[in-house]
């Protein structure tokens, strides 16, 4: 067992010593079997929430209506969830009601894919009731039970399936693939924020080519904001199959470029991303368009940042276009300021020294000072700036 499981074993053992069943479940068990690094340690138990709270001294009700209790032990936190079944789903995403049960088999039946339907006991035994180990060995992604039922219950599982294909380099099992295609229209009913999370993980995965190709193949794209142009989307796959996006900004920026977006903000507004992320993607797009016209300038570096320029250059390299990473490094080393606040003299100091009144005149002058410093034509020192004002004030 990995260290994370070993550390959590006392939680399982304390539950079992109290007369209940308890197992590690979910993606962490899958990742252990695949020898991948695990992240969250999830525990499922036959104990009902009230019973779990009686077992442990320190708990927090974080999702008790759905059977989850947060157990605090030795400075760590563990989500302990009661075995459960789920009633009819509403809005193709959430169950109208959950029922607590005592049988692990009923709980595993509600999981999305066989490779996520494992349980691991404290003695190291893997409980696999749906052929998940065979699917891991065959590198196949298969829905648990009837795939139509799984995707009708929660249509977000379609995007999760595409993401798993991209992360694990697994193929979609034929019936699962067909059902994902049949139910792709249900994505229109799912929160765009949740879809963005899954698509973002897909695009930044090692095998994003596979996941994105599957997204096109199941015809999910018409149900995603501004993704109706299949030809434009397919151009993403012209990148080398071994190319990996450095980060989300690069992935979404290049995707927006293929879709013909000029600044990205209009597209991303529909995806309801943060303003910060939207601005970063827009900076990338601006940098990409400028790079298509020639080498970057000092002003480009100052306004858009070294990160945006480097991300663009990486994509140029992936397309076998001429690149000049050294030019970006030189521009960065020569840049005297990173923001207006770094200018050695404030606008107020200039107004006081030269008797300039507030208004457009000082704004234009200070902006010109900023540009001259960025271009390297004016040293960022008080003396040089005051000399510049003396020479140019009457002409502003």
Short mmCIF file of C-alpha atoms in Angstrom, two decimals:
data_model
loop_
_atom_site.label_atom_id
_atom_site.label_comp_id
_atom_site.label_asym_id
_atom_site.label_seq_id
_atom_site.Cartn_x
_atom_site.Cartn_y
_atom_site.Cartn_z
CA UNK A 1 0.00 0.00 0.00
CA UNK A 2 1.18 3.55 -0.65
CA UNK A 3 2.09 5.72 2.31
CA UNK A 4 -1.18 7.66 2.07
CA UNK A 5 -3.19 4.48 2.58
CA UNK A 6 -0.92 3.19 5.32
CA UNK A 7 -1.38 6.46 7.20
CA UNK A 8 -5.16 6.17 6.86
CA UNK A 9 -5.33 2.49 7.91
CA UNK A 10 -6.14 3.34 11.55
CA UNK A 11 -9.36 5.01 10.34
CA UNK A 12 -10.47 1.83 8.55
CA UNK A 13 -9.45 -0.37 11.47
CA UNK A 14 -11.25 1.77 14.03
CA UNK A 15 -14.45 1.54 12.00
CA UNK A 16 -14.07 -2.22 11.59
CA UNK A 17 -13.34 -2.66 15.30
CA UNK A 18 -16.65 -0.92 15.95
CA UNK A 19 -18.47 -3.63 14.01
CA UNK A 20 -18.82 -2.06 10.57
CA UNK A 21 -17.22 -2.57 7.17
CA UNK A 22 -14.82 0.02 5.75
CA UNK A 23 -12.78 0.22 2.56
CA UNK A 24 -10.70 2.56 0.48
CA UNK A 25 -12.67 3.29 -2.70
CA UNK A 26 -12.66 5.27 -5.90
CA UNK A 27 -9.95 6.69 -8.09
CA UNK A 28 -7.20 6.30 -5.51
CA UNK A 29 -7.55 2.51 -5.64
CA UNK A 30 -7.43 2.62 -9.44
CA UNK A 31 -4.28 4.71 -9.34
CA UNK A 32 -2.61 2.33 -6.90
CA UNK A 33 -3.30 -0.56 -9.27
CA UNK A 34 -1.87 1.49 -12.14
CA UNK A 35 1.16 2.49 -10.05
CA UNK A 36 0.22 6.13 -10.38
CA UNK A 37 0.53 8.79 -7.71
CA UNK A 38 -2.65 9.05 -5.66
CA UNK A 39 -4.26 12.23 -4.43
CA UNK A 40 -7.42 11.96 -2.36
CA UNK A 41 -8.01 9.04 -0.01
CA UNK A 42 -11.73 8.24 0.07
CA UNK A 43 -13.25 5.80 2.55
CA UNK A 44 -16.62 4.07 2.28
CA UNK A 45 -18.30 2.31 5.16
CA UNK A 46 -21.42 0.41 6.17
CA UNK A 47 -21.69 2.72 9.19
CA UNK A 48 -24.36 5.38 8.87
CA UNK A 49 -23.26 9.00 9.37
CA UNK A 50 -24.50 9.16 12.96
CA UNK A 51 -22.66 5.93 13.71
CA UNK A 52 -19.44 7.24 12.14
CA UNK A 53 -19.68 10.33 14.35
CA UNK A 54 -19.97 8.12 17.42
CA UNK A 55 -16.79 6.24 16.47
CA UNK A 56 -14.56 9.30 16.12
CA UNK A 57 -14.01 12.12 18.56
CA UNK A 58 -13.48 14.88 15.97
CA UNK A 59 -15.76 15.09 12.92
CA UNK A 60 -17.33 17.73 10.69
CA UNK A 61 -20.62 17.39 8.82
CA UNK A 62 -19.52 18.37 5.30
CA UNK A 63 -22.13 16.42 3.33
CA UNK A 64 -24.07 14.46 5.83
CA UNK A 65 -27.25 14.48 3.76
CA UNK A 66 -25.33 12.44 1.19
CA UNK A 67 -23.63 10.31 3.82
CA UNK A 68 -20.25 12.06 4.07
CA UNK A 69 -18.56 12.90 7.36
CA UNK A 70 -15.13 14.52 7.59
CA UNK A 71 -13.00 12.70 10.16
CA UNK A 72 -10.13 14.64 11.74
CA UNK A 73 -7.29 12.48 13.01
CA UNK A 74 -3.59 13.12 13.67
CA UNK A 75 -3.61 16.38 11.76
CA UNK A 76 -5.22 14.86 8.65
CA UNK A 77 -8.73 14.92 7.24
CA UNK A 78 -10.56 11.94 5.74
CA UNK A 79 -13.91 11.87 3.97
CA UNK A 80 -15.86 8.87 5.22
CA UNK A 81 -19.02 8.14 3.24
CA UNK A 82 -21.76 5.62 3.98
CA UNK A 83 -22.54 2.95 1.36
CA UNK A 84 -25.48 4.29 -0.57
CA UNK A 85 -27.84 3.91 -3.48
CA UNK A 86 -29.44 6.76 -5.35
CA UNK A 87 -33.02 7.45 -6.39
CA UNK A 88 -34.14 9.03 -9.65
CA UNK A 89 -31.75 11.71 -10.85
CA UNK A 90 -32.96 15.25 -11.47
CA UNK A 91 -31.53 17.50 -14.22
CA UNK A 92 -29.32 14.58 -15.39
CA UNK A 93 -26.79 15.39 -12.68
CA UNK A 94 -27.97 14.96 -9.09
CA UNK A 95 -29.98 12.23 -7.38
CA UNK A 96 -33.28 13.35 -5.90
CA UNK A 97 -32.49 11.32 -2.80
CA UNK A 98 -29.83 8.94 -1.51
CA UNK A 99 -30.48 5.81 0.51
CA UNK A 100 -27.94 4.52 3.00
CA UNK A 101 -27.27 0.80 2.72
CA UNK A 102 -25.12 -1.76 4.50
CA UNK A 103 -23.88 -3.67 1.43
CA UNK A 104 -20.71 -2.66 -0.41
CA UNK A 105 -22.01 -4.33 -3.59
CA UNK A 106 -24.92 -1.88 -3.84
CA UNK A 107 -22.60 1.08 -3.40
CA UNK A 108 -20.17 -0.05 -6.11
CA UNK A 109 -23.04 -0.58 -8.54
CA UNK A 110 -23.70 3.19 -8.67
CA UNK A 111 -20.13 4.07 -9.74
CA UNK A 112 -19.48 5.48 -13.21
CA UNK A 113 -16.79 3.27 -14.77
CA UNK A 114 -15.50 -0.17 -13.85
CA UNK A 115 -12.00 1.16 -13.21
CA UNK A 116 -13.48 3.41 -10.52
CA UNK A 117 -15.61 0.69 -8.93
CA UNK A 118 -12.94 -0.96 -6.78
CA UNK A 119 -12.73 -1.25 -3.03
CA UNK A 120 -9.56 -1.99 -1.09
CA UNK A 121 -9.69 -3.65 2.33
CA UNK A 122 -7.24 -2.99 5.14
CA UNK A 123 -5.58 -6.37 4.50
CA UNK A 124 -4.78 -5.38 0.91
CA UNK A 125 -7.60 -7.38 -0.73
CA UNK A 126 -9.09 -5.70 -3.81
CA UNK A 127 -12.84 -6.13 -4.25
CA UNK A 128 -13.64 -6.02 -7.98
CA UNK A 129 -17.27 -6.85 -8.74
CA UNK A 130 -17.46 -5.38 -12.26
CA UNK A 131 -14.37 -6.60 -14.10
CA UNK A 132 -12.40 -3.44 -13.51
CA UNK A 133 -9.04 -5.20 -13.19
CA UNK A 134 -9.50 -6.86 -16.59
CA UNK A 135 -10.40 -3.47 -18.06
CA UNK A 136 -7.30 -1.92 -16.51
CA UNK A 137 -5.16 -4.61 -18.09
CA UNK A 138 -6.88 -4.13 -21.45
CA UNK A 139 -6.71 -0.33 -21.07
CA UNK A 140 -10.44 -0.02 -21.69
CA UNK A 141 -12.91 2.43 -20.21
CA UNK A 142 -16.26 0.72 -19.63
CA UNK A 143 -19.36 2.02 -17.86
CA UNK A 144 -20.60 0.05 -14.86
CA UNK A 145 -23.67 -1.99 -15.81
CA UNK A 146 -25.93 -0.43 -18.43
CA UNK A 147 -24.11 2.59 -19.89
CA UNK A 148 -27.36 4.29 -20.89
CA UNK A 149 -28.46 4.27 -17.26
CA UNK A 150 -25.13 5.68 -16.08
CA UNK A 151 -25.20 8.62 -18.52
CA UNK A 152 -28.90 9.29 -17.98
CA UNK A 153 -28.21 9.46 -14.26
CA UNK A 154 -25.34 11.91 -14.64
CA UNK A 155 -24.48 13.30 -18.07
CA UNK A 156 -21.25 14.81 -16.74
CA UNK A 157 -19.93 11.24 -16.78
CA UNK A 158 -19.60 11.67 -20.54
CA UNK A 159 -17.00 14.39 -20.03
CA UNK A 160 -15.38 12.43 -17.22
CA UNK A 161 -15.04 9.47 -19.58
CA UNK A 162 -13.34 11.61 -22.20
CA UNK A 163 -11.04 13.00 -19.53
CA UNK A 164 -10.09 9.53 -18.26
CA UNK A 165 -9.30 8.48 -21.84
CA UNK A 166 -6.96 11.47 -22.13
CA UNK A 167 -5.31 10.97 -18.76
CA UNK A 168 -4.89 7.20 -18.88
CA UNK A 169 -4.59 6.66 -22.66
CA UNK A 170 -7.48 4.19 -22.48
CA UNK A 171 -9.89 3.29 -25.28
CA UNK A 172 -13.64 3.67 -24.86
CA UNK A 173 -15.39 0.30 -24.85
CA UNK A 174 -17.74 0.06 -27.85
CA UNK A 175 -21.08 0.05 -25.99
CA UNK A 176 -19.87 2.81 -23.68
CA UNK A 177 -18.75 4.86 -26.69
CA UNK A 178 -22.08 4.36 -28.46
CA UNK A 179 -24.03 5.35 -25.36
CA UNK A 180 -21.90 8.45 -24.81
CA UNK A 181 -22.70 9.46 -28.39
CA UNK A 182 -26.42 8.77 -27.91
CA UNK A 183 -26.53 10.86 -24.75
CA UNK A 184 -24.15 13.67 -25.71
CA UNK A 185 -27.10 16.05 -26.11
CA UNK A 186 -27.64 15.86 -22.35
CA UNK A 187 -24.49 17.91 -21.84
CA UNK A 188 -26.59 20.95 -22.72
CA UNK A 189 -28.31 20.44 -19.35
CA UNK A 190 -25.09 20.32 -17.30
CA UNK A 191 -23.45 23.26 -15.55
CA UNK A 192 -20.87 24.76 -17.88
CA UNK A 193 -18.53 25.28 -14.92
CA UNK A 194 -18.44 21.52 -14.30
CA UNK A 195 -17.90 20.79 -18.00
CA UNK A 196 -15.06 23.31 -18.11
CA UNK A 197 -13.25 21.53 -15.27
CA UNK A 198 -13.39 18.20 -17.10
CA UNK A 199 -12.46 19.64 -20.50
CA UNK A 200 -9.60 21.59 -18.95
CA UNK A 201 -8.22 18.41 -17.38
CA UNK A 202 -8.59 16.68 -20.74
CA UNK A 203 -6.69 19.37 -22.65
CA UNK A 204 -3.81 19.43 -20.17
CA UNK A 205 -3.53 15.63 -19.94
CA UNK A 206 -0.63 13.68 -21.45
CA UNK A 207 -2.87 12.01 -24.04
CA UNK A 208 -5.18 14.92 -24.78
CA UNK A 209 -5.10 13.97 -28.47
CA UNK A 210 -7.04 10.80 -27.69
CA UNK A 211 -9.59 12.50 -25.43
CA UNK A 212 -10.20 15.38 -27.83
CA UNK A 213 -10.52 13.03 -30.80
CA UNK A 214 -13.11 11.06 -28.83
CA UNK A 215 -14.96 14.29 -28.01
CA UNK A 216 -15.31 14.95 -31.74
CA UNK A 217 -16.19 11.32 -32.48
CA UNK A 218 -19.10 11.17 -30.02
CA UNK A 219 -20.29 14.51 -31.42
CA UNK A 220 -20.36 16.25 -28.05
CA UNK A 221 -18.99 19.54 -29.41
CA UNK A 222 -22.32 21.07 -30.62
CA UNK A 223 -23.48 21.14 -27.00
CA UNK A 224 -20.49 23.16 -25.77
CA UNK A 225 -20.41 26.99 -26.04
CA UNK A 226 -19.14 28.20 -29.44
CA UNK A 227 -17.82 24.72 -30.31
CA UNK A 228 -20.05 24.14 -33.34
CA UNK A 229 -17.23 24.44 -35.92
CA UNK A 230 -15.98 20.86 -36.13
CA UNK A 231 -13.40 21.69 -38.80
CA UNK A 232 -11.85 24.41 -36.61
CA UNK A 233 -11.80 22.11 -33.59
CA UNK A 234 -10.19 19.32 -35.60
CA UNK A 235 -7.30 21.62 -36.47
CA UNK A 236 -6.17 21.22 -32.88
CA UNK A 237 -5.30 17.63 -33.72
CA UNK A 238 -2.82 18.82 -36.35
CA UNK A 239 -0.39 19.41 -33.49
CA UNK A 240 2.04 16.49 -33.01
CA UNK A 241 0.50 13.64 -31.04
CA UNK A 242 3.28 13.82 -28.46
CA UNK A 243 2.88 17.56 -27.89
CA UNK A 244 1.60 18.44 -24.42
CA UNK A 245 0.17 21.82 -23.53
CA UNK A 246 2.24 23.53 -20.86
CA UNK A 247 -0.82 24.81 -19.01
CA UNK A 248 -4.49 25.68 -19.34
CA UNK A 249 -3.81 29.17 -20.71
CA UNK A 250 -1.85 27.74 -23.63
CA UNK A 251 -4.44 25.05 -24.32
CA UNK A 252 -7.48 27.29 -24.22
CA UNK A 253 -5.63 30.11 -25.98
CA UNK A 254 -4.71 27.92 -28.92
CA UNK A 255 -8.20 26.44 -28.98
CA UNK A 256 -9.69 29.95 -29.05
CA UNK A 257 -7.29 30.85 -31.86
CA UNK A 258 -8.48 27.91 -33.95
CA UNK A 259 -12.07 28.98 -33.33
CA UNK A 260 -11.26 32.42 -34.71
CA UNK A 261 -11.48 34.33 -31.43
CA UNK A 262 -9.66 37.66 -31.44
CA UNK A 263 -9.28 38.19 -27.70
CA UNK A 264 -10.88 35.15 -26.08
CA UNK A 265 -12.98 37.07 -23.57
CA UNK A 266 -16.23 36.66 -25.47
CA UNK A 267 -15.72 32.91 -25.82
CA UNK A 268 -14.60 32.35 -22.25
CA UNK A 269 -17.42 34.48 -20.82
CA UNK A 270 -19.78 31.75 -21.97
CA UNK A 271 -17.63 29.20 -20.13
CA UNK A 272 -17.93 31.27 -16.94
CA UNK A 273 -14.24 31.18 -16.11
CA UNK A 274 -12.53 33.62 -13.77
CA UNK A 275 -11.67 37.10 -14.99
CA UNK A 276 -8.01 36.38 -14.28
CA UNK A 277 -7.99 33.28 -16.49
CA UNK A 278 -9.90 35.04 -19.25
CA UNK A 279 -7.37 37.90 -19.24
CA UNK A 280 -4.45 35.47 -19.37
CA UNK A 281 -5.94 33.70 -22.39
CA UNK A 282 -6.58 37.06 -24.08
CA UNK A 283 -2.95 38.07 -23.51
CA UNK A 284 -1.86 34.79 -25.06
CA UNK A 285 -4.07 35.39 -28.11
CA UNK A 286 -2.74 38.92 -28.53
CA UNK A 287 0.81 37.59 -28.32
CA UNK A 288 0.05 34.84 -30.83
CA UNK A 289 -1.32 37.31 -33.38
CA UNK A 290 1.63 39.66 -32.88
CA UNK A 291 4.09 36.79 -33.31
CA UNK A 292 2.46 35.90 -36.61
CA UNK A 293 3.39 39.39 -37.79
CA UNK A 294 7.04 39.24 -36.71
CA UNK A 295 9.34 39.19 -33.69
CA UNK A 296 8.13 40.41 -30.32
CA UNK A 297 8.94 43.97 -29.23
CA UNK A 298 9.88 45.26 -25.77
CA UNK A 299 6.34 46.69 -25.51
CA UNK A 300 4.90 43.22 -26.19
CA UNK A 301 6.92 41.74 -23.35
CA UNK A 302 5.97 44.57 -21.00
CA UNK A 303 2.25 44.47 -21.75
CA UNK A 304 1.73 40.75 -22.19
CA UNK A 305 4.39 39.19 -19.94
CA UNK A 306 7.19 36.73 -20.61
CA UNK A 307 4.91 33.77 -19.88
CA UNK A 308 2.50 34.60 -22.71
CA UNK A 309 5.33 35.10 -25.19
CA UNK A 310 7.03 31.84 -24.21
CA UNK A 311 3.77 29.87 -24.48
CA UNK A 312 3.31 31.21 -27.99
CA UNK A 313 6.88 30.35 -28.97
CA UNK A 314 6.35 26.78 -27.73
CA UNK A 315 3.36 26.41 -30.03
CA UNK A 316 5.32 27.83 -32.93
CA UNK A 317 7.97 25.19 -32.25
CA UNK A 318 5.31 22.45 -32.18
CA UNK A 319 4.16 23.58 -35.64
CA UNK A 320 7.73 23.59 -36.98
CA UNK A 321 7.60 27.36 -37.41
CA UNK A 322 10.66 29.55 -36.92
CA UNK A 323 11.27 30.32 -33.25
CA UNK A 324 13.51 32.62 -31.25
CA UNK A 325 13.38 31.87 -27.55
CA UNK A 326 16.64 33.72 -27.05
CA UNK A 327 15.05 36.94 -28.30
CA UNK A 328 12.44 36.71 -25.53
CA UNK A 329 15.16 36.14 -22.93
CA UNK A 330 17.11 39.15 -24.19
CA UNK A 331 14.03 41.38 -24.10
CA UNK A 332 13.29 40.20 -20.58
CA UNK A 333 16.84 40.88 -19.37
CA UNK A 334 16.80 44.38 -20.83
CA UNK A 335 13.40 45.40 -19.45
CA UNK A 336 13.86 48.11 -16.80
CA UNK A 337 10.36 48.03 -15.33
CA UNK A 338 7.59 45.46 -15.00
CA UNK A 339 4.79 47.90 -14.21
CA UNK A 340 4.09 51.62 -14.09
CA UNK A 341 4.54 51.55 -10.32
CA UNK A 342 8.25 50.77 -10.85
CA UNK A 343 8.94 54.09 -12.58
CA UNK A 344 11.51 55.97 -10.47
CA UNK A 345 9.49 59.21 -10.38
CA UNK A 346 5.74 59.44 -9.76
CA UNK A 347 3.39 61.58 -11.81
CA UNK A 348 2.73 63.63 -8.67
CA UNK A 349 6.41 64.40 -8.26
CA UNK A 350 6.61 65.59 -11.86
CA UNK A 351 3.53 67.80 -11.40
CA UNK A 352 5.05 69.38 -8.30
CA UNK A 353 8.49 69.90 -9.85
CA UNK A 354 7.18 71.50 -13.05
CA UNK A 355 3.96 73.11 -11.88
CA UNK A 356 1.79 70.92 -14.11
CA UNK A 357 -1.90 70.93 -13.32
CA UNK A 358 -3.98 67.74 -13.18
CA UNK A 359 -5.47 66.74 -16.51
CA UNK A 360 -4.81 64.95 -19.81
CA UNK A 361 -1.45 66.68 -20.24
CA UNK A 362 0.27 64.91 -17.32
CA UNK A 363 -1.36 61.61 -18.25
CA UNK A 364 -0.01 61.77 -21.80
CA UNK A 365 3.43 62.84 -20.60
CA UNK A 366 3.69 60.07 -18.01
CA UNK A 367 2.53 57.48 -20.54
CA UNK A 368 5.25 58.63 -22.92
CA UNK A 369 7.83 58.35 -20.15
CA UNK A 370 6.65 54.80 -19.46
CA UNK A 371 7.00 53.80 -23.13
CA UNK A 372 10.45 55.35 -23.47
CA UNK A 373 11.66 53.43 -20.42
CA UNK A 374 10.17 50.18 -21.75
CA UNK A 375 11.82 50.64 -25.14
CA UNK A 376 15.14 51.29 -23.42
CA UNK A 377 15.40 54.82 -24.77
CA UNK A 378 15.16 56.41 -21.33
CA UNK A 379 16.94 55.27 -18.17
CA UNK A 380 14.68 54.69 -15.21
CA UNK A 381 16.39 57.16 -12.86
CA UNK A 382 15.01 60.38 -11.36
CA UNK A 383 17.66 62.53 -13.04
CA UNK A 384 17.09 61.09 -16.51
CA UNK A 385 13.32 61.32 -16.18
CA UNK A 386 13.42 64.95 -15.00
CA UNK A 387 15.78 65.81 -17.86
CA UNK A 388 13.35 64.14 -20.26
CA UNK A 389 10.47 66.25 -18.89
CA UNK A 390 12.51 69.42 -19.26
CA UNK A 391 13.10 68.60 -22.92
CA UNK A 392 9.56 67.52 -23.72
CA UNK A 393 7.18 69.32 -21.36
CA UNK A 394 6.54 72.28 -23.62
CA UNK A 395 5.74 69.94 -26.51
CA UNK A 396 3.17 67.84 -24.65
#
